mmCIF file of C-alpha atoms in Angstrom:
data_model
loop_
_atom_site.group_PDB
_atom_site.id
_atom_site.type_symbol
_atom_site.label_atom_id
_atom_site.label_comp_id
_atom_site.label_asym_id
_atom_site.label_seq_id
_atom_site.Cartn_x
_atom_site.Cartn_y
_atom_site.Cartn_z
ATOM 1 C CA MET W 24 -3.007 37.520 19.366
ATOM 2 C CA ALA W 25 -3.169 36.993 15.583
ATOM 3 C CA ALA W 26 0.226 35.255 15.738
ATOM 4 C CA TYR W 27 -1.174 32.838 18.330
ATOM 5 C CA GLY W 28 -4.106 31.962 16.011
ATOM 6 C CA LEU W 29 -1.793 31.458 13.042
ATOM 7 C CA ALA W 30 0.564 29.324 15.126
ATOM 8 C CA ASN W 31 -2.369 27.243 16.350
ATOM 9 C CA LEU W 32 -3.640 26.733 12.800
ATOM 10 C CA THR W 33 -0.161 25.713 11.638
ATOM 11 C CA PHE W 34 0.194 23.224 14.491
ATOM 12 C CA VAL W 35 -3.225 21.654 13.822
ATOM 13 C CA SER W 36 -2.434 21.416 10.095
ATOM 14 C CA LEU W 37 0.856 19.660 10.812
ATOM 15 C CA MET W 38 -0.910 17.223 13.162
ATOM 16 C CA VAL W 39 -3.404 16.299 10.423
ATOM 17 C CA VAL W 40 -0.596 15.693 7.898
ATOM 18 C CA TRP W 41 1.395 13.645 10.423
ATOM 19 C CA PHE W 42 -1.643 11.501 11.277
ATOM 20 C CA ALA W 43 -2.303 10.766 7.597
ATOM 21 C CA ILE W 44 1.322 9.837 6.954
ATOM 22 C CA ALA W 45 1.805 7.827 10.144
ATOM 23 C CA HIS W 46 -1.165 5.571 9.538
ATOM 24 C CA ALA W 47 -0.753 4.606 5.890
ATOM 25 C CA ASN W 48 2.132 3.387 3.799
ATOM 26 C CA VAL W 49 2.705 3.372 0.072
ATOM 27 C CA VAL W 50 4.907 0.516 -1.107
ATOM 28 C CA GLU W 51 6.569 0.201 -4.533
ATOM 29 C CA VAL W 52 5.673 -3.197 -5.998
ATOM 30 C CA GLY W 53 8.832 -5.139 -6.808
ATOM 31 C CA GLY W 54 11.119 -2.441 -5.417
ATOM 32 C CA GLU W 55 13.362 -0.766 -7.993
ATOM 33 C CA THR W 56 12.606 -3.418 -10.630
ATOM 34 C CA GLY W 57 8.914 -2.574 -10.653
ATOM 35 C CA TRP W 58 6.126 -4.626 -12.271
ATOM 36 C CA VAL W 59 7.819 -6.700 -15.001
ATOM 37 C CA VAL W 60 7.941 -10.302 -16.198
ATOM 38 C CA PRO W 61 10.326 -12.018 -13.749
ATOM 39 C CA ARG W 62 13.720 -12.949 -15.207
ATOM 40 C CA ASP W 63 13.689 -16.458 -13.756
ATOM 41 C CA ARG W 64 10.074 -17.067 -14.841
ATOM 42 C CA THR W 65 8.860 -18.426 -11.512
ATOM 43 C CA ASP W 66 5.481 -17.900 -9.929
ATOM 44 C CA ASP W 67 6.975 -16.904 -6.578
ATOM 45 C CA VAL W 68 8.959 -13.734 -7.332
ATOM 46 C CA TYR W 69 6.215 -11.233 -6.504
ATOM 47 C CA ASN W 70 4.632 -13.402 -3.808
ATOM 48 C CA HIS W 71 8.022 -13.601 -2.109
ATOM 49 C CA TRP W 72 8.314 -9.820 -2.351
ATOM 50 C CA ALA W 73 4.787 -9.394 -0.894
ATOM 51 C CA SER W 74 5.600 -11.766 1.977
ATOM 52 C CA LEU W 75 8.486 -9.498 3.012
ATOM 53 C CA ASN W 76 6.068 -6.606 3.516
ATOM 54 C CA ARG W 77 3.270 -6.100 6.015
ATOM 55 C CA PHE W 78 0.118 -4.575 4.595
ATOM 56 C CA LYS W 79 -2.809 -3.145 6.554
ATOM 57 C CA VAL W 80 -6.107 -1.567 5.565
ATOM 58 C CA GLY W 81 -5.436 1.929 4.216
ATOM 59 C CA ASP W 82 -1.998 1.140 2.809
ATOM 60 C CA SER W 83 -1.427 1.559 -0.906
ATOM 61 C CA ILE W 84 0.758 -0.141 -3.443
ATOM 62 C CA HIS W 85 2.325 1.538 -6.435
ATOM 63 C CA PHE W 86 3.046 -0.262 -9.711
ATOM 64 C CA LYS W 87 5.686 1.140 -12.103
ATOM 65 C CA TYR W 88 5.731 -0.485 -15.556
ATOM 66 C CA LYS W 89 5.994 0.107 -19.298
ATOM 67 C CA ASN W 90 3.854 -1.478 -22.025
ATOM 68 C CA ASP W 91 1.942 -3.608 -19.523
ATOM 69 C CA SER W 92 -1.063 -3.492 -17.212
ATOM 70 C CA VAL W 93 -2.234 -4.342 -13.707
ATOM 71 C CA MET W 94 -5.420 -6.220 -12.893
ATOM 72 C CA VAL W 95 -7.113 -7.202 -9.680
ATOM 73 C CA VAL W 96 -8.930 -10.501 -10.176
ATOM 74 C CA VAL W 97 -10.670 -13.186 -8.130
ATOM 75 C CA GLU W 98 -8.697 -16.201 -6.871
ATOM 76 C CA GLU W 99 -9.827 -18.545 -9.664
ATOM 77 C CA ASP W 100 -8.782 -16.052 -12.364
ATOM 78 C CA TYR W 101 -5.448 -15.595 -10.579
ATOM 79 C CA ASN W 102 -4.840 -19.372 -10.525
ATOM 80 C CA ASN W 103 -5.765 -19.706 -14.222
ATOM 81 C CA CYS W 104 -4.158 -16.417 -15.381
ATOM 82 C CA ASN W 105 -7.550 -15.400 -16.744
ATOM 83 C CA SER W 106 -7.693 -11.690 -17.553
ATOM 84 C CA THR W 107 -11.179 -11.567 -19.110
ATOM 85 C CA HIS W 108 -13.139 -10.352 -16.038
ATOM 86 C CA PRO W 109 -10.945 -8.070 -13.908
ATOM 87 C CA ILE W 110 -12.300 -6.340 -10.813
ATOM 88 C CA PHE W 111 -9.855 -3.504 -11.530
ATOM 89 C CA PHE W 112 -7.724 -2.653 -14.579
ATOM 90 C CA SER W 113 -5.056 -0.030 -15.228
ATOM 91 C CA ASN W 114 -2.490 0.368 -17.985
ATOM 92 C CA ASN W 115 -1.156 3.882 -17.408
ATOM 93 C CA GLY W 116 2.337 2.785 -16.269
ATOM 94 C CA ASN W 117 1.928 4.483 -12.894
ATOM 95 C CA THR W 118 -0.830 2.689 -10.988
ATOM 96 C CA HIS W 119 -1.626 3.501 -7.373
ATOM 97 C CA TYR W 120 -3.970 0.986 -5.691
ATOM 98 C CA GLU W 121 -5.408 1.405 -2.189
ATOM 99 C CA LEU W 122 -5.789 -1.733 -0.074
ATOM 100 C CA ASP W 123 -9.204 -0.823 1.309
ATOM 101 C CA ARG W 124 -10.237 -3.987 3.154
ATOM 102 C CA PRO W 125 -8.661 -6.888 5.027
ATOM 103 C CA GLY W 126 -8.129 -10.160 3.179
ATOM 104 C CA LEU W 127 -6.422 -11.310 0.025
ATOM 105 C CA PHE W 128 -5.902 -9.255 -3.142
ATOM 106 C CA TYR W 129 -4.987 -11.066 -6.375
ATOM 107 C CA PHE W 130 -2.968 -9.110 -8.971
ATOM 108 C CA ILE W 131 -1.990 -10.238 -12.464
ATOM 109 C CA SER W 132 -0.565 -8.650 -15.573
ATOM 110 C CA GLY W 133 -3.175 -8.214 -18.271
ATOM 111 C CA GLU W 134 -0.653 -8.625 -21.071
ATOM 112 C CA GLU W 135 -0.985 -11.948 -22.859
ATOM 113 C CA GLY W 136 1.408 -14.563 -21.469
ATOM 114 C CA HIS W 137 2.903 -12.373 -18.726
ATOM 115 C CA CYS W 138 0.896 -13.955 -15.893
ATOM 116 C CA ASP W 139 1.878 -17.451 -17.064
ATOM 117 C CA LEU W 140 5.518 -16.291 -16.882
ATOM 118 C CA GLY W 141 5.135 -15.301 -13.213
ATOM 119 C CA GLN W 142 3.920 -11.708 -13.321
ATOM 120 C CA LYS W 143 1.267 -12.175 -10.652
ATOM 121 C CA MET W 144 1.004 -11.579 -6.927
ATOM 122 C CA ILE W 145 -1.166 -12.185 -3.871
ATOM 123 C CA ILE W 146 -1.181 -9.578 -1.109
ATOM 124 C CA LYS W 147 -2.597 -10.335 2.331
ATOM 125 C CA VAL W 148 -3.991 -7.264 4.079
ATOM 126 C CA LEU W 149 -4.322 -7.313 7.869
ATOM 127 C CA ASP W 150 -7.072 -5.575 9.797
ATOM 128 C CA LEU W 151 -4.934 -3.916 12.460
ATOM 129 C CA PRO W 152 -6.460 -1.815 15.236
ATOM 130 C CA ASP W 153 -5.658 1.894 15.076
ATOM 131 C CA ASP W 154 -3.550 1.743 18.250
ATOM 132 C CA ILE W 155 -0.956 -0.608 16.695
ATOM 133 C CA SER W 156 1.917 1.199 15.048
ATOM 134 C CA PRO W 157 3.427 -0.136 11.798
ATOM 135 C CA SER W 158 6.293 -1.581 13.852
ATOM 136 C CA GLY W 159 4.007 -3.074 16.535
ATOM 137 C CA SER W 160 2.839 -6.636 16.965
ATOM 138 C CA PRO W 161 -0.373 -7.861 15.374
ATOM 139 C CA SER W 162 -3.373 -8.384 17.604
ATOM 140 C CA ASP W 163 -5.293 -11.643 17.929
ATOM 141 C CA LYS W 164 -7.859 -10.099 15.591
ATOM 142 C CA ALA W 165 -5.194 -9.659 12.889
ATOM 143 C CA LEU W 166 -4.244 -13.322 13.169
ATOM 144 C CA SER W 167 -7.798 -14.575 12.722
ATOM 145 C CA PRO W 168 -8.973 -15.640 9.248
ATOM 146 C CA PRO W 169 -10.116 -12.795 6.994
ATOM 147 C CA PRO W 170 -13.830 -12.311 6.287
ATOM 148 C CA PRO W 171 -15.285 -13.863 3.123
ATOM 149 C CA LEU W 172 -14.052 -12.130 0.008
ATOM 150 C CA GLY W 173 -16.324 -10.008 -2.079
ATOM 151 C CA PRO W 174 -15.533 -7.510 -4.793
ATOM 152 C CA PRO W 175 -13.555 -4.612 -3.289
ATOM 153 C CA SER W 176 -14.943 -1.117 -3.395
ATOM 154 C CA GLN W 177 -13.497 1.181 -6.043
ATOM 155 C CA PRO W 178 -9.935 1.931 -4.916
ATOM 156 C CA ALA W 179 -8.633 5.431 -4.420
ATOM 157 C CA HIS W 180 -6.125 6.531 -7.037
ATOM 158 C CA SER W 181 -3.591 9.294 -6.885
ATOM 159 C CA GLY W 182 -0.354 10.343 -8.485
ATOM 160 C CA THR W 183 1.056 11.243 -5.047
ATOM 161 C CA ILE W 184 3.378 8.679 -3.517
ATOM 162 C CA ILE W 185 4.473 8.955 0.105
ATOM 163 C CA LYS W 186 7.301 6.689 1.192
ATOM 164 C CA ILE W 187 7.610 5.956 4.879
ATOM 165 C CA ARG W 188 11.122 4.634 5.352
ATOM 166 C CA ASP W 189 11.462 4.819 9.123
ATOM 167 C CA PHE W 190 8.361 5.422 11.219
ATOM 168 C CA ASN W 191 10.357 5.850 14.452
ATOM 169 C CA LYS W 192 12.573 8.587 12.980
ATOM 170 C CA MET W 193 9.494 10.384 11.642
ATOM 171 C CA SER W 194 7.796 10.151 15.059
ATOM 172 C CA SER W 195 10.921 11.471 16.810
ATOM 173 C CA ALA W 196 11.200 14.378 14.402
ATOM 174 C CA PHE W 197 7.541 15.210 14.879
ATOM 175 C CA GLY W 198 7.915 15.036 18.688
ATOM 176 C CA PHE W 199 10.882 17.403 18.539
ATOM 177 C CA PHE W 200 8.898 19.822 16.368
ATOM 178 C CA ALA W 201 5.895 19.651 18.724
ATOM 179 C CA VAL W 202 8.093 20.465 21.763
ATOM 180 C CA MET W 203 9.743 23.366 19.927
ATOM 181 C CA PHE W 204 6.396 24.686 18.737
ATOM 182 C CA SER W 205 4.771 24.447 22.176
ATOM 183 C CA GLY W 206 7.743 26.402 23.577
ATOM 184 C CA PHE W 207 6.999 29.079 21.002
ATOM 185 C CA LEU W 208 3.352 29.210 22.084
ATOM 186 C CA LEU W 209 4.150 29.352 25.795
ATOM 187 C CA GLY W 210 7.213 31.564 25.388
#
């Protein structure tokens, strides 16, 4: 009977971990290059990168950089590369930022001149219903305009990075484990 209780606890624990992983992604900003002044000095390098990704509330982005910083600013400060009144600032070289609301997030480098050289980015975060998987289609709600922007709440920060490379493979593996485990319980 004690083995049944332990097996049940293990199964519930694995379900909680799977749910947390399946519903949030952590994405490396700029891929392997990280957060640096773009080589070709254009304003579109990071915005192009962001447009290739789909972000939803609860996802996080991770900035890797050296001798630089990351700031979240309002749209006007983004457009003018003004770093004097950031909403958020980090310069630890390993910044994890949670996208905690739908709408637009404006990121710039806080190092003098870097933003003007193209080290800035806008990320659009969708408000997807919980029943849409990361590979699913957006709902009509996700396509509607975002609510008015206000200062975001304080983001969650962590040194832990989880990379979801293939949601379908992870789901299949979890399903296989669940079937095997239920056989153990019934067996």
